[in-house]
Structure formats: C-alpha cells, structure tokens
Amino acid sequence: MKTEDLIGALAQDAAVTWKLSSRLALAFSLGALISTIIFALAVGVRPNLLAVGGSARFLFKFLFALALMLGAAGAVTQVGRPAARIGPWAFVLVALPIALAFAVMVELMATPAALWGVRLVGRNAAFCLTVIPILALGPLACLLVALRESAPARPGLAGAVAGLAASGIAATLYASHCPDDSPLFVAVWYSSAIAMVVGAGYLMGARVLRW
C-alpha cells in the first residue's frame, strides 16, 4: 500500500477519528488543569477583577484569549489527523487577528496620541512574555504526547497548532491577572508570547511527531 493510500484510509476511519478526538480532549483538559493549578498557586487573578470585569477593554482581552483557545483546540483535532486540514476552524483563527486589528484602531482613535506608548508598553510586558509561555508548557506537552499516536501528515503544522491551543489556555488564564487591558498591549505582548509558544510547538512537532 502506498503512503498516500494509507493516509487516506486512516483519515476515513471513524474509529481512528473518534479515538484521536477523545485523546486530544483528554490531553487538552489535563493540560488546562495543570496550567490552572500553576496559575492559582503562583500568579492568581488581579485584585480588582470584579471591578474591571465589565469594562470593554478587559472583556475584549479576555474573550479574545478565550476564542483563541477554543478555535485552536478545534483546529488541533483536525491537523492531528493523517490528512491534515484545519477546516472551518481556520475562519475563527483568521477572524481573531482581524478583530484585534480593529480593536487597535478603535483604541488609537479613542486614546490621546501622547498615551499610545504608555498603553502599548503597559506595566507587565516582561511578566507577560514570561508567564504565558510557562503556563503553556503543560498543555503543549500533553497535546504533543496525544498527537504522537495520530500520525499527522504535517508534523510541524500539528505542533504549531498545538502550541497555539496551549498558548490560548495560558493567555486566557493570564488575562484574568494582567492589569494591562489595552488592545495595544494585547497586540504586541500577548501576540509575542503566543508566537514564542507556536514556534516552539512547530519545532518540537517537526521532531517528535514525524513518522
């Protein structure tokens, strides 16, 4: 049997698909639990969360991270299959940077130019770049272990999307701690931290998911 035929057969096997989805769901849940425990013990939510939780900036930041987590979680179940396709989840992942760019435009129009730099740099940039990758380590490891048995057609892509899902978990948790709510801060520092995890996921996936 040719490699292409084997990939096609595996991709169409309903039992294989169900087993992969179940394995990834377990890995995602376990990874999220690990990150939540570390977050609760070492970081914690911001003291004024209840006071700011209804503000537009905070809600956008939190919902952006949550949507990234859910969209990437859906995508990883697709790219983990022998025939790698992100499928409809690609629309979610494409819509998110567009929404972020729009939020940045609104922020620039609503904020005096003298404060742009202050909003962009924020107060916790270095902490953001450190905590999000650390919180993403557990979920990324769990997802890569789950993906090892799924024979992804594009190991690097599968690892990168796993990194995106892991950083989505981390960013969602960190958003409840971060005192910097401006879309400018999210666009620069959250995106940079997420890119670090995605890059690590790609490199690790290309190495450990190859078959």
Coordinates of N, CA and C in Angstrom, one line a residue:
M1 N 0.8 -1.2 0.0 CA 0.0 0.0 0.0 C 0.9 1.3 0.0
K2 N 0.6 2.2 -0.9 CA 1.3 3.4 -0.9 C 1.0 4.3 0.3
T3 N 2.0 5.2 0.6 CA 1.8 6.0 1.8 C 0.6 6.9 1.7
E4 N 0.3 7.4 0.5 CA -0.9 8.3 0.3 C -2.2 7.5 0.5
D5 N -2.2 6.2 0.1 CA -3.4 5.4 0.3 C -3.5 5.1 1.8
L6 N -2.4 4.8 2.5 CA -2.5 4.6 3.9 C -3.0 5.8 4.7
I7 N -2.6 7.0 4.3 CA -3.0 8.2 5.0 C -4.5 8.4 4.7
G8 N -5.0 8.1 3.5 CA -6.4 8.3 3.2 C -7.2 7.3 3.9
A9 N -6.8 6.1 4.1 CA -7.5 5.1 4.8 C -7.6 5.4 6.3
L10 N -6.5 5.9 6.9 CA -6.6 6.3 8.3 C -7.5 7.5 8.5
A11 N -7.4 8.4 7.5 CA -8.3 9.7 7.7 C -9.7 9.3 7.6
Q12 N -10.1 8.3 6.9 CA -11.5 8.0 6.7 C -12.0 7.0 7.8
D13 N -11.1 6.5 8.6 CA -11.5 5.5 9.6 C -12.2 6.2 10.8
A14 N -13.5 6.0 11.0 CA -14.3 6.7 12.0 C -13.7 6.4 13.4
A15 N -13.3 5.1 13.6 CA -12.8 4.7 14.9 C -11.5 5.5 15.2
V16 N -10.7 5.6 14.2 CA -9.4 6.4 14.4 C -9.7 7.8 14.8
T17 N -10.7 8.4 14.1 CA -11.0 9.8 14.3 C -11.6 10.0 15.7
W18 N -12.5 9.1 16.1 CA -13.1 9.2 17.4 C -12.0 9.0 18.5
K19 N -11.1 8.1 18.3 CA -10.1 7.8 19.3 C -9.1 9.1 19.4
L20 N -8.8 9.7 18.3 CA -7.9 10.8 18.3 C -8.6 12.0 19.0
S21 N -9.9 12.2 18.7 CA -10.6 13.3 19.3 C -10.7 13.1 20.8
S22 N -11.0 11.9 21.3 CA -11.1 11.6 22.7 C -9.7 11.8 23.4
R23 N -8.6 11.4 22.7 CA -7.3 11.5 23.3 C -6.9 13.0 23.4
L24 N -7.2 13.8 22.4 CA -6.9 15.2 22.4 C -7.7 15.9 23.4
A25 N -9.0 15.6 23.5 CA -9.8 16.2 24.5 C -9.3 16.0 26.0
L26 N -8.8 14.7 26.2 CA -8.3 14.4 27.5 C -7.0 15.2 27.7
A27 N -6.1 15.2 26.7 CA -4.9 16.0 26.8 C -5.1 17.5 27.0
F28 N -6.1 18.0 26.3 CA -6.4 19.4 26.5 C -6.9 19.7 27.9
S29 N -7.8 18.9 28.4 CA -8.3 19.1 29.7 C -7.2 18.9 30.8
L30 N -6.4 17.9 30.6 CA -5.3 17.7 31.6 C -4.3 18.9 31.6
G31 N -4.0 19.3 30.3 CA -3.1 20.5 30.2 C -3.7 21.7 30.8
A32 N -5.0 22.0 30.6 CA -5.6 23.1 31.2 C -5.6 23.1 32.7
L33 N -5.8 21.8 33.2 CA -5.8 21.7 34.7 C -4.5 22.0 35.3
I34 N -3.4 21.5 34.6 CA -2.0 21.8 35.0 C -1.8 23.3 35.1
S35 N -2.1 23.9 34.0 CA -1.9 25.4 33.9 C -2.7 26.1 34.9
T36 N -3.9 25.7 35.2 CA -4.8 26.4 36.2 C -4.2 26.3 37.6
I37 N -3.7 25.1 37.9 CA -3.1 24.9 39.2 C -1.9 25.8 39.4
I38 N -1.0 25.8 38.4 CA 0.2 26.6 38.4 C -0.2 28.1 38.6
F39 N -1.2 28.5 37.8 CA -1.6 29.9 37.8 C -2.2 30.2 39.2
A40 N -3.0 29.4 39.7 CA -3.6 29.7 41.0 C -2.6 29.8 42.1
L41 N -1.6 28.9 42.1 CA -0.6 28.9 43.1 C 0.5 30.0 43.0
A42 N 0.8 30.3 41.7 CA 2.0 31.2 41.5 C 1.6 32.6 41.0
V43 N 0.4 32.8 40.4 CA 0.1 34.0 39.8 C -1.2 34.6 40.4
G44 N -2.3 34.0 40.2 CA -3.6 34.5 40.8 C -4.2 35.6 40.0
V45 N -5.5 35.8 40.2 CA -6.2 36.8 39.5 C -5.9 38.2 40.1
R46 N -6.2 39.2 39.3 CA -5.9 40.6 39.7 C -6.9 41.0 40.9
P47 N -6.4 41.8 41.8 CA -7.3 42.1 43.0 C -8.6 42.8 42.6
N48 N -8.6 43.6 41.6 CA -9.7 44.4 41.2 C -10.5 43.8 40.1
L49 N -10.5 42.4 39.9 CA -11.1 41.8 38.8 C -12.6 42.0 38.7
L50 N -13.3 42.0 39.9 CA -14.7 42.2 39.9 C -15.0 43.6 39.4
A51 N -14.2 44.6 39.8 CA -14.4 46.0 39.5 C -14.2 46.3 38.0
V52 N -13.3 45.6 37.4 CA -12.9 45.9 36.0 C -13.5 44.9 35.0
G53 N -14.1 43.8 35.5 CA -14.5 42.7 34.7 C -15.5 43.1 33.7
G54 N -16.3 44.1 33.9 CA -17.3 44.5 32.9 C -16.8 45.6 31.9
S55 N -15.6 46.0 32.0 CA -15.1 47.1 31.1 C -14.9 46.5 29.7
A56 N -15.0 47.4 28.7 CA -14.9 46.9 27.3 C -13.5 46.4 27.0
R57 N -12.5 47.0 27.5 CA -11.1 46.6 27.2 C -10.8 45.2 27.9
F58 N -11.2 45.1 29.1 CA -11.0 43.8 29.8 C -11.7 42.7 29.1
L59 N -13.0 42.9 28.8 CA -13.8 41.9 28.1 C -13.3 41.5 26.8
F60 N -12.8 42.5 26.0 CA -12.2 42.1 24.7 C -11.0 41.3 24.9
K61 N -10.1 41.7 25.8 CA -8.9 40.9 26.1 C -9.2 39.5 26.5
F62 N -10.1 39.3 27.4 CA -10.4 38.0 27.9 C -11.1 37.2 26.8
L63 N -12.1 37.7 26.1 CA -12.8 37.0 25.1 C -11.9 36.7 23.9
F64 N -11.0 37.5 23.6 CA -10.0 37.3 22.5 C -9.2 36.0 22.9
A65 N -8.7 36.0 24.1 CA -7.9 34.8 24.5 C -8.7 33.6 24.6
L66 N -9.9 33.7 25.0 CA -10.8 32.5 25.1 C -11.1 32.0 23.7
A67 N -11.4 32.9 22.8 CA -11.7 32.5 21.4 C -10.5 31.8 20.8
L68 N -9.4 32.3 21.1 CA -8.1 31.7 20.5 C -8.0 30.3 21.1
M69 N -8.2 30.1 22.4 CA -8.1 28.8 23.0 C -9.1 27.8 22.4
L70 N -10.3 28.2 22.2 CA -11.4 27.3 21.6 C -11.1 27.1 20.2
G71 N -10.8 28.1 19.4 CA -10.5 27.9 18.0 C -9.3 27.0 17.7
A72 N -8.3 27.2 18.5 CA -7.1 26.4 18.3 C -7.3 25.0 18.7
A73 N -8.1 24.8 19.8 CA -8.5 23.5 20.3 C -9.2 22.7 19.2
G74 N -10.1 23.4 18.5 CA -10.8 22.7 17.4 C -9.9 22.4 16.3
A75 N -9.0 23.3 16.0 CA -8.1 23.1 14.8 C -7.1 22.0 15.1
V76 N -6.7 21.8 16.3 CA -5.7 20.8 16.6 C -6.3 19.4 16.4
T77 N -7.6 19.2 16.6 CA -8.3 17.9 16.3 C -8.3 17.6 14.8
Q78 N -8.2 18.7 14.0 CA -8.2 18.5 12.5 C -6.8 18.2 12.0
V79 N -5.8 19.0 12.4 CA -4.4 18.8 11.9 C -3.8 17.6 12.5
G80 N -4.3 17.1 13.6 CA -3.8 15.9 14.1 C -4.1 14.6 13.4
R81 N -5.0 14.7 12.4 CA -5.4 13.5 11.6 C -4.4 13.3 10.5
P82 N -4.4 12.0 10.0 CA -3.4 11.7 8.9 C -3.5 12.6 7.7
A83 N -4.7 13.1 7.4 CA -4.9 14.1 6.3 C -5.1 15.4 7.0
A84 N -4.1 16.2 7.1 CA -4.1 17.4 7.9 C -4.9 18.6 7.2
R85 N -6.0 19.0 7.8 CA -6.7 20.1 7.3 C -7.3 20.9 8.5
I86 N -7.1 22.2 8.6 CA -7.6 22.9 9.7 C -9.1 23.0 9.6
G87 N -9.7 23.0 8.4 CA -11.1 23.0 8.2 C -11.8 24.3 8.6
P88 N -13.0 24.3 9.1 CA -13.7 25.5 9.4 C -13.1 26.3 10.5
W89 N -12.3 25.7 11.3 CA -11.7 26.4 12.4 C -10.7 27.5 11.9
A90 N -10.3 27.4 10.6 CA -9.4 28.4 10.0 C -10.1 29.7 10.0
F91 N -11.4 29.8 9.8 CA -12.1 31.0 9.8 C -12.0 31.7 11.1
V92 N -12.1 30.9 12.2 CA -12.0 31.5 13.5 C -10.6 32.1 13.8
L93 N -9.6 31.3 13.4 CA -8.2 31.8 13.6 C -7.9 32.9 12.7
V94 N -8.5 33.1 11.6 CA -8.2 34.2 10.7 C -9.0 35.4 11.2
A95 N -10.2 35.2 11.8 CA -11.0 36.3 12.2 C -10.4 37.0 13.5
L96 N -9.7 36.2 14.3 CA -9.2 36.8 15.5 C -8.1 37.9 15.3
P97 N -7.1 37.8 14.5 CA -6.2 38.9 14.2 C -6.9 40.1 13.6
I98 N -7.9 39.8 12.8 CA -8.7 40.9 12.2 C -9.4 41.7 13.3
A99 N -10.1 41.0 14.2 CA -10.8 41.6 15.3 C -9.8 42.4 16.2
L100 N -8.6 41.8 16.4 CA -7.6 42.5 17.2 C -7.1 43.8 16.5
A101 N -6.9 43.7 15.2 CA -6.5 44.9 14.4 C -7.6 46.0 14.5
F102 N -8.8 45.6 14.4 CA -9.9 46.6 14.6 C -10.0 47.2 15.9
A103 N -9.7 46.4 17.0 CA -9.7 46.9 18.3 C -8.6 47.9 18.5
V104 N -7.4 47.6 17.9 CA -6.3 48.5 18.0 C -6.6 49.9 17.3
M105 N -7.3 49.8 16.2 CA -7.7 51.0 15.5 C -8.6 51.9 16.4
V106 N -9.6 51.2 17.0 CA -10.5 51.9 17.9 C -9.8 52.5 19.1
E107 N -8.8 51.8 19.6 CA -8.0 52.3 20.8 C -7.2 53.5 20.4
L108 N -6.7 53.5 19.2 CA -5.9 54.6 18.8 C -6.7 55.8 18.6
M109 N -7.9 55.6 18.1 CA -8.9 56.8 17.9 C -9.4 57.3 19.2
A110 N -9.6 56.4 20.2 CA -10.2 56.8 21.5 C -9.1 57.3 22.5
T111 N -7.9 57.1 22.2 CA -6.8 57.5 23.2 C -5.9 58.6 22.6
P112 N -5.6 59.6 23.4 CA -4.7 60.7 23.0 C -3.4 60.1 22.6
A113 N -2.8 60.7 21.5 CA -1.6 60.2 21.0 C -0.5 60.1 22.0
A114 N -0.5 61.0 23.0 CA 0.5 61.1 24.0 C 0.5 59.8 24.9
L115 N -0.6 59.1 24.9 CA -0.7 57.9 25.8 C -0.6 56.6 25.0
W116 N -0.3 56.7 23.7 CA -0.2 55.5 22.9 C 0.9 54.6 23.5
G117 N 2.1 55.2 23.7 CA 3.2 54.5 24.1 C 3.0 53.9 25.5
V118 N 2.4 54.6 26.4 CA 2.1 54.1 27.7 C 1.2 52.9 27.7
R119 N 0.1 53.0 26.8 CA -0.8 51.8 26.7 C -0.1 50.6 26.1
L120 N 0.8 50.9 25.1 CA 1.5 49.8 24.4 C 2.4 49.1 25.3
V121 N 3.3 49.8 26.0 CA 4.3 49.2 26.9 C 3.6 48.6 28.2
G122 N 2.7 49.3 28.7 CA 2.0 48.8 29.9 C 2.9 48.7 31.1
R123 N 2.5 47.8 32.0 CA 3.2 47.7 33.3 C 3.8 46.3 33.5
N124 N 3.3 45.3 32.7 CA 3.8 44.0 32.9 C 4.2 43.2 31.7
A125 N 4.9 44.0 30.8 CA 5.3 43.4 29.5 C 6.2 42.2 29.7
A126 N 7.2 42.3 30.5 CA 8.2 41.2 30.7 C 7.5 40.1 31.4
F127 N 6.6 40.4 32.3 CA 5.9 39.3 33.1 C 5.0 38.5 32.1
C128 N 4.4 39.2 31.2 CA 3.5 38.6 30.2 C 4.3 37.7 29.3
L129 N 5.5 38.1 28.8 CA 6.3 37.3 28.0 C 6.9 36.1 28.7
T130 N 6.9 36.1 30.0 CA 7.4 35.0 30.8 C 6.3 34.0 31.2
V131 N 5.2 34.6 31.7 CA 4.2 33.7 32.3 C 3.4 32.9 31.2
I132 N 3.0 33.6 30.1 CA 2.3 32.8 29.1 C 3.0 31.6 28.6
P133 N 4.3 31.7 28.2 CA 5.0 30.5 27.8 C 5.1 29.5 28.9
I134 N 5.3 29.9 30.1 CA 5.5 28.9 31.2 C 4.1 28.2 31.4
L135 N 3.0 28.9 31.4 CA 1.7 28.3 31.6 C 1.4 27.4 30.4
A136 N 1.9 27.7 29.3 CA 1.6 26.9 28.1 C 2.4 25.6 28.0
L137 N 3.4 25.4 28.8 CA 4.3 24.2 28.7 C 3.5 22.9 29.0
G138 N 2.7 22.9 30.1 CA 2.0 21.7 30.4 C 1.0 21.3 29.3
P139 N 0.1 22.2 28.8 CA -0.8 21.9 27.8 C -0.1 21.4 26.5
L140 N 1.0 22.1 26.1 CA 1.8 21.8 24.9 C 2.3 20.4 25.0
A141 N 2.9 20.0 26.2 CA 3.4 18.7 26.3 C 2.3 17.6 26.2
C142 N 1.2 17.9 26.9 CA 0.1 16.9 26.9 C -0.4 16.7 25.4
L143 N -0.6 17.8 24.7 CA -1.1 17.7 23.3 C -0.1 17.0 22.4
L144 N 1.2 17.3 22.6 CA 2.2 16.6 21.7 C 2.2 15.1 22.0
V145 N 2.1 14.7 23.3 CA 2.0 13.3 23.6 C 0.8 12.6 22.9
A146 N -0.3 13.3 23.0 CA -1.6 12.8 22.4 C -1.4 12.7 20.9
L147 N -0.7 13.7 20.3 CA -0.6 13.7 18.8 C 0.4 12.7 18.3
R148 N 1.3 12.2 19.1 CA 2.3 11.2 18.6 C 1.7 10.0 18.0
E149 N 0.6 9.5 18.5 CA 0.0 8.3 18.0 C -1.0 8.5 16.9
S150 N -1.2 9.8 16.4 CA -2.2 10.1 15.4 C -1.7 10.2 14.0
A151 N -0.4 10.1 13.8 CA 0.3 10.1 12.5 C -0.1 11.4 11.7
P152 N 0.1 12.6 12.2 CA -0.3 13.8 11.5 C 0.5 13.9 10.2
A153 N -0.1 14.3 9.1 CA 0.5 14.4 7.8 C 1.6 15.5 7.8
R154 N 1.4 16.5 8.6 CA 2.3 17.6 8.6 C 2.7 17.9 10.1
P155 N 3.7 17.2 10.6 CA 4.1 17.2 12.0 C 4.3 18.6 12.5
G156 N 5.0 19.4 11.7 CA 5.3 20.8 12.1 C 4.1 21.6 12.3
L157 N 3.2 21.5 11.4 CA 1.9 22.3 11.5 C 1.1 21.8 12.7
A158 N 1.1 20.5 12.9 CA 0.3 19.9 14.1 C 0.9 20.5 15.4
G159 N 2.3 20.5 15.4 CA 2.9 21.0 16.6 C 2.6 22.5 16.8
A160 N 2.6 23.3 15.7 CA 2.4 24.7 15.8 C 1.0 25.0 16.3
V161 N 0.0 24.2 15.8 CA -1.4 24.4 16.2 C -1.6 24.0 17.7
A162 N -0.9 22.9 18.1 CA -0.9 22.5 19.5 C -0.3 23.6 20.3
G163 N 0.7 24.3 19.9 CA 1.3 25.4 20.6 C 0.3 26.6 20.7
L164 N -0.5 26.8 19.6 CA -1.5 27.8 19.6 C -2.6 27.5 20.6
A165 N -3.0 26.3 20.7 CA -4.0 25.9 21.7 C -3.5 26.0 23.1
A166 N -2.2 25.6 23.3 CA -1.6 25.7 24.6 C -1.5 27.2 25.1
S167 N -1.0 28.0 24.1 CA -0.9 29.4 24.5 C -2.3 30.1 24.7
G168 N -3.3 29.6 24.0 CA -4.6 30.1 24.2 C -5.1 29.8 25.7
I169 N -4.8 28.6 26.2 CA -5.1 28.3 27.6 C -4.4 29.3 28.5
A170 N -3.1 29.4 28.2 CA -2.2 30.3 29.1 C -2.7 31.7 29.0
A171 N -3.0 32.2 27.8 CA -3.4 33.6 27.7 C -4.7 33.9 28.4
T172 N -5.6 32.9 28.3 CA -6.9 33.1 29.0 C -6.8 33.2 30.5
L173 N -5.9 32.4 31.0 CA -5.7 32.4 32.5 C -4.9 33.8 32.8
Y174 N -3.9 34.1 32.0 CA -3.1 35.3 32.3 C -4.0 36.6 32.2
A175 N -4.9 36.5 31.3 CA -5.8 37.7 31.1 C -6.5 38.1 32.4
S176 N -6.8 37.1 33.2 CA -7.5 37.5 34.5 C -6.6 38.1 35.5
H177 N -5.3 38.0 35.3 CA -4.3 38.6 36.2 C -3.8 39.9 35.7
C178 N -3.6 40.0 34.4 CA -2.9 41.1 33.7 C -3.6 42.5 34.0
P179 N -2.9 43.5 34.5 CA -3.5 44.8 34.7 C -3.5 45.6 33.5
D180 N -2.9 45.2 32.4 CA -2.9 45.9 31.1 C -4.0 45.4 30.2
D181 N -5.0 46.2 30.0 CA -6.2 45.8 29.2 C -6.2 46.4 27.8
S182 N -5.3 47.3 27.5 CA -5.4 47.9 26.2 C -5.2 46.9 25.0
P183 N -5.9 47.0 24.0 CA -5.7 46.2 22.8 C -4.3 46.4 22.2
L184 N -3.7 47.6 22.4 CA -2.3 47.8 22.0 C -1.3 46.9 22.7
F185 N -1.5 46.7 24.0 CA -0.7 45.8 24.8 C -0.9 44.3 24.4
V186 N -2.2 44.0 24.2 CA -2.5 42.6 23.7 C -1.9 42.3 22.4
A187 N -2.0 43.3 21.4 CA -1.5 43.1 20.1 C 0.0 42.9 20.1
V188 N 0.8 43.5 21.0 CA 2.2 43.4 20.9 C 2.7 42.3 21.9
W189 N 2.3 42.3 23.1 CA 2.9 41.4 24.1 C 2.3 40.1 24.2
Y190 N 1.0 40.0 24.1 CA 0.3 38.7 24.1 C 0.7 38.0 22.8
S191 N 0.6 38.7 21.7 CA 1.0 38.1 20.4 C 2.4 37.6 20.4
S192 N 3.3 38.3 21.0 CA 4.7 37.9 21.0 C 4.9 36.6 21.8
A193 N 4.2 36.6 23.0 CA 4.3 35.4 23.9 C 3.7 34.2 23.2
I194 N 2.6 34.4 22.5 CA 1.9 33.3 21.8 C 2.8 32.8 20.6
A195 N 3.4 33.8 19.9 CA 4.3 33.4 18.8 C 5.4 32.5 19.3
M196 N 6.0 32.8 20.5 CA 7.0 32.0 21.0 C 6.6 30.6 21.2
V197 N 5.4 30.4 21.8 CA 4.9 29.0 22.0 C 4.6 28.3 20.7
V198 N 4.0 29.0 19.8 CA 3.7 28.4 18.5 C 5.0 28.0 17.8
G199 N 6.0 28.8 17.8 CA 7.3 28.5 17.2 C 7.9 27.3 17.9
A200 N 7.9 27.2 19.2 CA 8.4 26.0 19.9 C 7.6 24.8 19.6
G201 N 6.3 25.0 19.5 CA 5.4 23.8 19.1 C 5.8 23.3 17.7
Y202 N 6.0 24.2 16.8 CA 6.4 23.8 15.4 C 7.7 23.0 15.4
L203 N 8.7 23.5 16.1 CA 10.0 22.8 16.1 C 9.9 21.5 16.8
M204 N 9.2 21.4 17.9 CA 9.0 20.2 18.7 C 8.2 19.2 17.9
G205 N 7.1 19.7 17.2 CA 6.2 18.8 16.5 C 7.0 18.2 15.3
A206 N 7.8 19.1 14.6 CA 8.5 18.6 13.4 C 9.5 17.4 13.8
R207 N 9.9 17.5 15.1 CA 10.8 16.5 15.5 C 10.2 15.2 16.1
V208 N 9.2 15.4 17.0 CA 8.7 14.3 17.8 C 7.4 13.7 17.1
L209 N 6.8 14.4 16.2 CA 5.6 13.8 15.6 C 5.8 13.2 14.2
R210 N 7.1 13.2 13.8 CA 7.4 12.6 12.5 C 7.2 11.1 12.5
W211 N 6.7 10.6 11.4 CA 6.5 9.1 11.4 C 6.9 8.6 10.0

